Every structure is written in C-alpha cells, then in structure tokens.
C-alpha cells in the first residue's frame, strides 16, 4: 500500500508516463510487459517529480518531501534516483534523452508529463497532463526499441558517476580465529553492492586509499567481529563523507552460527543501502536479474563446516603467496568434499589451482591444468550465472588450453551475466588475439570505473609498453606508485619502463632494491638481466643469469627464456620457450606483445611460438 505520510489518497490513482504505467498504490512500474515493484520512497520520489514536470526540483526539496527528518537522506537521494531510473528503464541513451534529467548543482527534472489513465479526474494534475505526450512516448519508446545492442567493447551505459555512490566496504576487523570469516563477509557485501547499478564499489587498492586517508568515499561500510560469552557479535557502521554516521548495527548470533551471521550481515547491508531483496531461498539459488528491486544475496552453502573451509581457502588465496596457496587449495578441496554442490567453492578452487600452477609457481602447470578446468566447469554447471567462474574459465581456455574460441564464448557469457565485470583476463584475450589497441580501449573503460585503482593503472602501463608508448606507460606507473609506494609490482613495472627508456641507473637501482627484498625471485632476476644488458653491462648480466639458473633453480621457463635472450643465447632461449609451451606456462599469454622478448622477435622461430599460443584464429 502507499505510504500516506508521503502522498495523499488522490495520488494513488494509476497514470501513464511516456509509455510506462505507474500504479502508486501498488508501487508498481510496468514497461514492455515487465512489472517492477519499487520501495515506498522511490515511488514518493517519482510522484514528487511528477508534480512539476519539465521543472527542476531541488535536491533539498526532494529530501524534505521524501525523507522528512531523516539524517541519511542526502546520501540516499542519488541511490533512489538510480533505482527509479532502472525501474523506468531510463538508463540507456544520452543523459539529455532521459525521463529523469540531472540538473547539475540543483537537482532533478522529469522530462515527460504524466497522463491520467482512470475515468475520474485527479485534481490539480488534470490541467497539465494532456500535452503532446503521445509524440514524446513514441519517440522515447523508439529510442529503446532501436537503440543498438552493446558490444563487448561498447561504451558503458550505467548511470552517470554523479548518480552513483562511491562505496567502500572496509576490511572487517577480527582476531586470528575469525579473520578468514571477516574477509569473506566483506567480500560478500561488496559482491552484493556490485549487483546494484546505484553504486560504484571500490576495488582493493581504492579501499586501501580511503582507509589510509588518501581518498574520500561517499559511504564507508565497516565492521568488527568480537567473541562474546554468548556467541559472536558483528558491529557494523555506515559512515558518510564528512564522518557522519548513518547507522550502527549490532548483529549477535550463537556460538558457531557463522551462516546466520552472514545472512543477517548481508540483510543489514541491503537495508542500510536501500537495496530490495528477494526472500532468501535455498543455498546456491541465484538469478541473472540485476534489477535493484530484485536482488538476491550472494549464494553459499548450508553446511557450516564447508563454509568455514571455504572462508579459510578464500582468505589464504588472497595473500598471493606460494606457500599459502597450497594451504588454500587444501581448504577449498575440503569445502567441496563437504558440499559437492557448493558452486562458489568450486570456482575459487579452480582459480587457486590456476594461480598455483601458473602465477605463483607453487605447483607445476601440468599438475594443476586439468584439475583447474574440471573445478571451473563444475562451478558453471552448478551455477550458470556465476560470473567469476566464467571469467576464470575464459582465462583458462585462452592462456592454458589455447582454445580461443572457447575462451571467447566464456567471456561472452560472462558479459551477458555481468556487463560491467572488469576482467584482466579478457584484456589478455584481446592482447593475444586481437590487438593491443583494443585491449587498451577496454582497460580505459575499467580505469574510468575505478579511477584510483592501482591494479588497472599498472595493467594499462604494461599494455602501453606493448604499443611502444613508454612515456605514457611511465606516467601511469608513477601515478600508481604515488598511490601505493610500497607495492613491489609497481616498482618492478617502473624499473622495466625506465630500462626501455634507457634510464639505466634508475632502473637498476630499483631492481637492486627489489632483489634485496626478494632474493629468491627469478622474475626480478630476469628483469635485472634485461636491464644490465640494455645498459651495456653484459658481464654483469651473465653473472646474474648464471646465479639465477643454478642447479637448484626453480625458475619458470619464461624467465629462463628472457634471461637467455638478453645474454645472446637465442638457442637456449627458444629451448626454454618450447619447454614453456609443453608445460603450458601461463606467462606465455603475453608472448605476442611483451617487450621482454624483443631480442627474439626477428627470429622465425618466434612466430611459431606466437602461433602455437594463439591456437585457432578468432575472427
């Protein structure tokens, strides 16, 4: 029923708005056969705008009408506008063509006039609801009917940045016993918010900047888990920019009731951020709908032991350490043994196996390749709309199995499920099979979504090197370094770029510092060999190479190939690349454009390596 505190009884009559049927009493908006039920305040917002079509309504006036006396109104208005636009199917096309137009620094304006669809008059609105609505309705409907379908690399059509709240889910604090649980709960909350187009959820590096004071956010959600005599308590806070606390929630559960804690925590996140949830159903139930009025909680398991093992595995894998990766795999395998239908655990198991066999080197690629594939296929079979599983499966087919057609299908499915998914794996496909320029275009979209992300700045810097733009690459990497000065990956990227630019002293100094911190890293050693060779210090390059490739060396074949290439032993370099091909090393995904292979590019054997990695050609 309508909220009579927000509008009077005569405003409950249905009306038409540019081809959409609005039923205030039932809080329903119907368009092209689809009916969406909105929250009372979202409907109140629409009715307030409908009172003054074509006239800007100030933000403070909307808040006074829709959120009278509410301290959280200012932070909620942009969210409510986004929810309303989604319910009205008012998100595509140019901002000037929208039903709800943003008037900068003022408020919002309804660009169409309501038309009464009942026989009875509706008071004051009757005198102004009979303008040329039919023409406008036909025009707007035509926009949606003939608007081109987005391609994989099309422009982002999500709500404008000014209408999306920048939200940070801060790390939840906990003692060692519940640290993994805290990590999983924070991750689940971010996943929930990402399903709503009302929010731009900070990635890991952006969240770090907000928590360290280097960046501001519209809303920060934080929490802590404490052990109490009668169970567990999660205390959560919602804090707006300016340190205004919107809400404080205490969630208490019995000892060991981690699943109940998770459910109540996510429900609290939904309530405090104005998301409307479907009733929580059976575990692993999910939907491809991402409408804010029809969002389900991220799926999980009903088995508490399986959830605990999954949380431990997820947390350990997030540390990106070879020794912890093996422990992560053990925990994830235990989770799926306890609940064979636990789709998320299967997906993260597949990803962890790929990391252990490729990125981290904790296991050989041969030992993990088929296990990773089977785990990811199991995940997408159990939960066909699990985006992270399709993303990892696409990466597997592209970089490990060398089946680019299957990889493209996996990514196509991923972007049907989650159009805004920011996938580094997909940029690897573009880089290997299409062009560096197309990969960079995709990366620029992701940087626009996460403008303060260290991760995407570094990825962009690597790709700028691939198109021979080292100065742009250096600027991106130095921006990332200013954000995260202690991040080794940032320093390594800058050293590689400076070496390319013949800034040898600076490059070698950075590499020496990195080697002192991680003396066991053959990747850093390989870059030292390259930098020394470019600086003309061949004897030192050979010395570092030989130390790197001693009898006990566990250097990856791609690192061996790089070291041999820059010290003039091309035969040994190609032997290492052939071995890398046989072992399905993940690093070969960058072979077509990676500057570290520059000394080998003019050799006919190099093209054979590239074509082997590309497998069947994509159109």
Coordinates of C-alpha atoms in Angstrom, one line a residue, residues 154-497:
X154 CA 30.9 -0.6 -26.2
X155 CA 30.6 2.5 -24.1
X156 CA 29.5 1.9 -20.5
X157 CA 25.7 2.7 -20.3
X158 CA 25.5 2.5 -16.5
X159 CA 24.2 5.5 -14.5
X160 CA 26.4 8.6 -14.7
X161 CA 29.1 8.9 -12.0
X162 CA 27.2 11.8 -10.3
X163 CA 24.3 9.5 -9.7
X164 CA 26.3 6.6 -8.3
X165 CA 27.6 6.5 -4.8
X166 CA 31.2 5.6 -4.4
X167 CA 31.1 2.9 -1.6
X168 CA 33.9 1.3 0.2
X169 CA 33.5 -2.0 2.1
X170 CA 36.3 -1.7 4.6
X171 CA 38.1 -4.8 5.9
X172 CA 36.2 -6.2 8.8
X173 CA 38.5 -6.5 11.8
X174 CA 38.7 -9.7 13.8
X175 CA 41.1 -11.8 15.8
X176 CA 43.0 -14.7 14.2
X177 CA 40.2 -17.1 14.8
X178 CA 37.7 -15.2 12.7
X179 CA 40.0 -13.3 10.3
X180 CA 39.1 -15.5 7.3
X181 CA 35.4 -15.2 8.2
X182 CA 35.7 -11.4 8.3
X183 CA 37.4 -11.4 4.9
X184 CA 34.6 -13.4 3.4
X185 CA 31.9 -11.3 4.9
X186 CA 33.5 -8.1 3.5
X187 CA 33.8 -9.7 0.1
X188 CA 30.2 -10.9 0.1
X189 CA 29.0 -7.4 0.9
X190 CA 31.0 -5.9 -1.9
X191 CA 29.6 -8.5 -4.3
X192 CA 26.0 -7.7 -3.2
X193 CA 26.5 -3.9 -3.8
X194 CA 28.1 -4.5 -7.2
X195 CA 24.9 -6.1 -8.3
X196 CA 23.2 -2.7 -8.0
X197 CA 23.8 0.0 -10.6
X198 CA 23.4 2.6 -7.9
X199 CA 26.9 2.1 -6.6
X200 CA 30.5 2.1 -7.7
X201 CA 32.2 -0.2 -5.3
X202 CA 35.8 0.5 -4.6
X203 CA 38.4 -2.1 -5.6
X204 CA 41.0 -3.3 -3.2
X205 CA 43.6 -0.5 -3.9
X206 CA 40.9 2.2 -3.8
X207 CA 39.6 0.8 -0.4
X208 CA 43.2 1.0 0.9
X209 CA 43.5 4.6 -0.1
X210 CA 40.2 5.5 1.6
X211 CA 41.2 3.8 4.8
X212 CA 44.6 5.5 4.8
X213 CA 43.1 8.9 4.2
X214 CA 44.3 9.4 0.7
X215 CA 40.9 9.2 -1.0
X216 CA 37.3 10.1 0.0
X217 CA 34.2 8.0 -0.4
X218 CA 30.5 8.8 -0.3
X219 CA 29.9 5.9 2.1
X220 CA 32.2 3.6 4.1
X221 CA 30.8 0.3 5.5
X222 CA 33.0 -1.1 8.3
X223 CA 32.7 -3.7 10.9
X224 CA 34.4 -5.7 13.6
X225 CA 33.8 -9.3 14.9
X226 CA 34.1 -9.9 18.6
X227 CA 33.8 -13.1 20.6
X228 CA 31.3 -12.8 23.5
X229 CA 30.3 -15.2 26.2
X230 CA 27.0 -16.0 24.4
X231 CA 28.4 -16.1 20.9
X232 CA 29.6 -13.7 18.2
X233 CA 28.9 -10.0 17.7
X234 CA 29.4 -8.2 14.4
X235 CA 29.2 -4.4 15.0
X236 CA 28.8 -2.6 11.7
X237 CA 28.8 1.1 10.8
X238 CA 27.7 3.1 7.8
X239 CA 29.7 6.4 7.6
X240 CA 29.1 9.1 5.0
X241 CA 31.8 11.5 3.7
X242 CA 32.4 14.1 6.4
X243 CA 32.4 11.4 9.1
X244 CA 28.6 11.5 9.6
X245 CA 27.4 8.1 10.9
X246 CA 24.3 7.0 9.2
X247 CA 23.7 3.8 11.1
X248 CA 25.2 1.4 13.7
X249 CA 24.1 -2.2 13.7
X250 CA 25.0 -4.9 16.3
X251 CA 24.4 -8.4 14.9
X252 CA 24.5 -11.1 17.6
X253 CA 24.5 -14.9 16.9
X254 CA 25.0 -18.0 18.9
X255 CA 28.5 -19.7 19.1
X256 CA 29.5 -21.1 15.7
X257 CA 26.4 -19.7 13.9
X258 CA 28.5 -18.2 11.1
X259 CA 25.9 -18.8 8.4
X260 CA 23.3 -16.9 10.4
X261 CA 25.8 -14.1 11.0
X262 CA 26.5 -13.9 7.2
X263 CA 22.8 -13.8 6.4
X264 CA 22.0 -11.1 8.9
X265 CA 25.0 -9.0 7.9
X266 CA 24.1 -9.0 4.2
X267 CA 20.5 -8.2 5.0
X268 CA 21.7 -5.2 7.1
X269 CA 23.9 -4.1 4.2
X270 CA 20.9 -4.3 1.9
X271 CA 18.6 -2.4 4.2
X272 CA 21.1 0.4 5.0
X273 CA 21.9 0.9 1.3
X274 CA 18.3 0.8 0.1
X275 CA 18.5 -2.4 -1.8
X276 CA 15.4 -4.5 -2.2
X277 CA 16.0 -8.2 -1.7
X278 CA 14.2 -11.3 -2.8
X279 CA 13.4 -13.6 0.1
X280 CA 16.5 -15.7 0.8
X281 CA 15.9 -19.1 -0.8
X282 CA 17.9 -22.4 -0.8
X283 CA 21.7 -22.3 -0.9
X284 CA 23.1 -21.8 -4.4
X285 CA 19.9 -20.3 -5.7
X286 CA 20.7 -17.4 -7.9
X287 CA 19.3 -15.2 -10.6
X288 CA 20.6 -13.4 -13.7
X289 CA 18.5 -10.4 -12.8
X290 CA 20.5 -7.4 -11.5
X291 CA 17.5 -5.1 -11.0
X292 CA 17.9 -3.2 -7.7
X293 CA 14.3 -4.3 -6.8
X294 CA 15.0 -8.0 -7.3
X295 CA 18.4 -8.8 -5.9
X296 CA 19.3 -12.0 -4.1
X297 CA 22.0 -12.4 -1.5
X298 CA 25.2 -14.0 -2.9
X299 CA 24.8 -17.7 -2.8
X300 CA 26.7 -20.0 -0.4
X301 CA 26.3 -23.4 1.3
X302 CA 24.1 -24.6 4.1
X303 CA 27.0 -26.6 5.5
X304 CA 28.7 -24.6 8.2
X305 CA 31.9 -26.7 8.1
X306 CA 32.1 -26.3 4.3
X307 CA 31.6 -22.5 4.7
X308 CA 34.4 -22.3 7.2
X309 CA 36.8 -24.3 5.0
X310 CA 35.8 -22.1 2.0
X311 CA 36.4 -18.9 4.0
X312 CA 39.8 -20.1 5.1
X313 CA 40.7 -21.0 1.5
X314 CA 39.5 -17.7 0.1
X315 CA 41.5 -15.7 2.7
X316 CA 44.7 -17.7 2.1
X317 CA 44.4 -17.5 -1.6
X318 CA 44.0 -13.7 -1.4
X319 CA 47.5 -13.4 0.2
X320 CA 49.2 -14.4 -3.2
X321 CA 52.0 -16.4 -1.5
X322 CA 53.1 -19.7 -3.0
X323 CA 53.3 -21.4 0.4
X324 CA 49.8 -20.3 1.4
X325 CA 48.3 -21.1 -2.0
X326 CA 48.8 -24.9 -1.3
X327 CA 47.0 -24.5 2.0
X328 CA 44.2 -22.5 0.3
X329 CA 43.7 -25.4 -2.2
X330 CA 43.5 -27.9 0.7
X331 CA 40.8 -25.8 2.4
X332 CA 38.8 -25.3 -0.9
X333 CA 39.0 -29.0 -1.7
X334 CA 37.7 -29.8 1.8
X335 CA 34.8 -27.4 1.2
X336 CA 33.7 -29.1 -2.0
X337 CA 34.1 -32.5 -0.3
X338 CA 31.8 -31.4 2.5
X339 CA 29.3 -29.9 0.0
X340 CA 29.7 -31.1 -3.6
X341 CA 27.1 -28.5 -4.7
X342 CA 29.0 -25.5 -3.4
X343 CA 29.5 -23.6 -6.7
X344 CA 31.5 -20.7 -5.3
X345 CA 34.0 -23.1 -3.6
X346 CA 34.4 -24.9 -6.9
X347 CA 35.1 -21.6 -8.8
X348 CA 37.7 -20.4 -6.3
X349 CA 39.3 -23.9 -6.2
X350 CA 39.7 -23.7 -10.0
X351 CA 41.2 -20.2 -9.7
X352 CA 43.5 -21.2 -6.9
X353 CA 44.8 -24.2 -8.9
X354 CA 45.5 -21.9 -11.9
X355 CA 47.4 -19.5 -9.7
X356 CA 49.4 -22.2 -8.1
X357 CA 50.3 -23.8 -11.4
X358 CA 50.9 -20.6 -13.3
X359 CA 51.1 -17.3 -11.4
X360 CA 52.6 -18.4 -8.1
X361 CA 54.6 -21.5 -9.1
X362 CA 53.6 -23.4 -6.0
X363 CA 52.7 -26.4 -8.3
X364 CA 53.6 -27.3 -11.9
X365 CA 51.2 -26.3 -14.6
X366 CA 50.9 -29.9 -15.7
X367 CA 49.8 -30.9 -12.2
X368 CA 47.0 -28.4 -12.0
X369 CA 45.8 -27.8 -15.5
X370 CA 43.0 -30.5 -15.7
X371 CA 42.1 -30.1 -12.1
X372 CA 41.5 -26.4 -12.6
X373 CA 39.4 -27.0 -15.7
X374 CA 37.2 -29.6 -14.1
X375 CA 36.6 -27.4 -11.0
X376 CA 35.6 -24.4 -13.1
X377 CA 33.3 -26.5 -15.3
X378 CA 31.7 -27.9 -12.2
X379 CA 31.1 -24.4 -10.9
X380 CA 29.4 -23.1 -14.1
X381 CA 27.3 -26.3 -14.2
X382 CA 26.1 -25.9 -10.7
X383 CA 25.5 -22.1 -11.0
X384 CA 25.3 -20.9 -14.6
X385 CA 25.3 -17.2 -13.7
X386 CA 28.4 -17.3 -11.5
X387 CA 30.5 -14.6 -13.2
X388 CA 33.8 -15.3 -11.5
X389 CA 33.7 -18.9 -12.8
X390 CA 33.1 -17.8 -16.4
X391 CA 35.9 -15.3 -16.1
X392 CA 38.4 -17.9 -14.8
X393 CA 37.3 -20.4 -17.4
X394 CA 37.8 -17.9 -20.2
X395 CA 41.3 -17.2 -18.8
X396 CA 42.0 -21.0 -18.7
X397 CA 40.9 -21.6 -22.3
X398 CA 42.9 -18.6 -23.5
X399 CA 46.2 -18.9 -21.6
X400 CA 46.4 -22.6 -20.7
X401 CA 44.3 -24.7 -23.1
X402 CA 44.9 -22.4 -26.1
X403 CA 41.3 -22.7 -27.2
X404 CA 40.5 -19.1 -28.0
X405 CA 37.0 -19.9 -29.4
X406 CA 36.0 -21.5 -26.1
X407 CA 37.6 -18.6 -24.3
X408 CA 35.6 -16.0 -26.3
X409 CA 32.4 -18.0 -25.5
X410 CA 33.2 -18.0 -21.8
X411 CA 33.8 -14.2 -21.8
X412 CA 30.6 -13.6 -23.9
X413 CA 28.6 -15.5 -21.3
X414 CA 30.4 -13.5 -18.5
X415 CA 29.4 -10.1 -20.0
X416 CA 25.8 -11.3 -20.6
X417 CA 25.7 -12.1 -16.9
X418 CA 27.7 -9.1 -15.6
X419 CA 28.1 -6.4 -18.3
X420 CA 30.3 -4.2 -16.0
X421 CA 32.6 -7.0 -14.9
X422 CA 36.2 -5.6 -15.0
X423 CA 38.2 -8.6 -16.2
X424 CA 42.0 -8.5 -16.6
X425 CA 41.6 -12.0 -18.1
X426 CA 39.6 -10.5 -21.0
X427 CA 42.2 -7.9 -21.8
X428 CA 44.7 -10.9 -22.1
X429 CA 42.4 -12.4 -24.8
X430 CA 42.3 -9.0 -26.6
X431 CA 46.0 -8.6 -26.4
X432 CA 46.8 -12.1 -27.7
X433 CA 44.2 -12.5 -30.4
X434 CA 43.0 -9.0 -31.5
X435 CA 45.2 -6.0 -30.9
X436 CA 46.9 -4.1 -28.1
X437 CA 44.9 -1.0 -29.0
X438 CA 41.6 -2.9 -28.4
X439 CA 42.9 -4.2 -25.1
X440 CA 43.8 -0.6 -24.1
X441 CA 40.3 0.6 -25.0
X442 CA 38.9 -2.0 -22.7
X443 CA 41.3 -1.0 -20.0
X444 CA 40.4 2.6 -20.3
X445 CA 36.8 1.7 -19.6
X446 CA 37.9 0.0 -16.5
X447 CA 40.0 2.9 -15.3
X448 CA 37.0 5.2 -15.8
X449 CA 35.1 2.9 -13.5
X450 CA 37.9 2.6 -11.0
X451 CA 39.8 5.9 -11.5
X452 CA 42.0 5.5 -8.4
X453 CA 42.8 1.8 -8.9
X454 CA 46.4 0.8 -8.7
X455 CA 45.6 -2.5 -10.4
X456 CA 44.2 -1.0 -13.6
X457 CA 46.8 1.7 -13.8
X458 CA 49.5 -1.0 -13.8
X459 CA 47.7 -3.1 -16.3
X460 CA 47.4 0.0 -18.6
X461 CA 51.1 0.7 -18.2
X462 CA 52.0 -2.8 -19.3
X463 CA 49.8 -2.5 -22.3
X464 CA 51.2 0.9 -23.2
X465 CA 54.6 -0.7 -23.4
X466 CA 53.1 -3.2 -25.9
X467 CA 52.1 -0.4 -28.3
X468 CA 55.5 1.3 -27.8
X469 CA 54.3 4.2 -25.7
X470 CA 56.8 4.1 -22.8
X471 CA 56.3 7.7 -21.7
X472 CA 52.6 7.1 -21.2
X473 CA 53.4 3.8 -19.5
X474 CA 55.7 5.6 -17.1
X475 CA 53.2 8.2 -16.2
X476 CA 50.6 5.6 -15.4
X477 CA 53.0 3.5 -13.4
X478 CA 54.3 6.5 -11.4
X479 CA 50.7 7.5 -10.6
X480 CA 50.2 4.0 -9.3
X481 CA 53.5 4.3 -7.3
X482 CA 52.2 7.6 -5.7
X483 CA 49.1 5.7 -4.5
X484 CA 50.9 2.6 -3.3
X485 CA 54.6 3.3 -2.8
X486 CA 55.4 0.0 -1.1
X487 CA 53.8 -2.2 -3.8
X488 CA 56.6 -4.3 -5.4
X489 CA 54.7 -4.8 -8.6
X490 CA 54.5 -1.1 -9.1
X491 CA 58.3 -0.7 -8.6
X492 CA 59.1 -3.6 -11.0
X493 CA 56.9 -2.1 -13.7
X494 CA 58.6 1.3 -13.4
X495 CA 62.0 -0.3 -13.5
X496 CA 61.1 -2.2 -16.7
X497 CA 59.8 1.0 -18.3

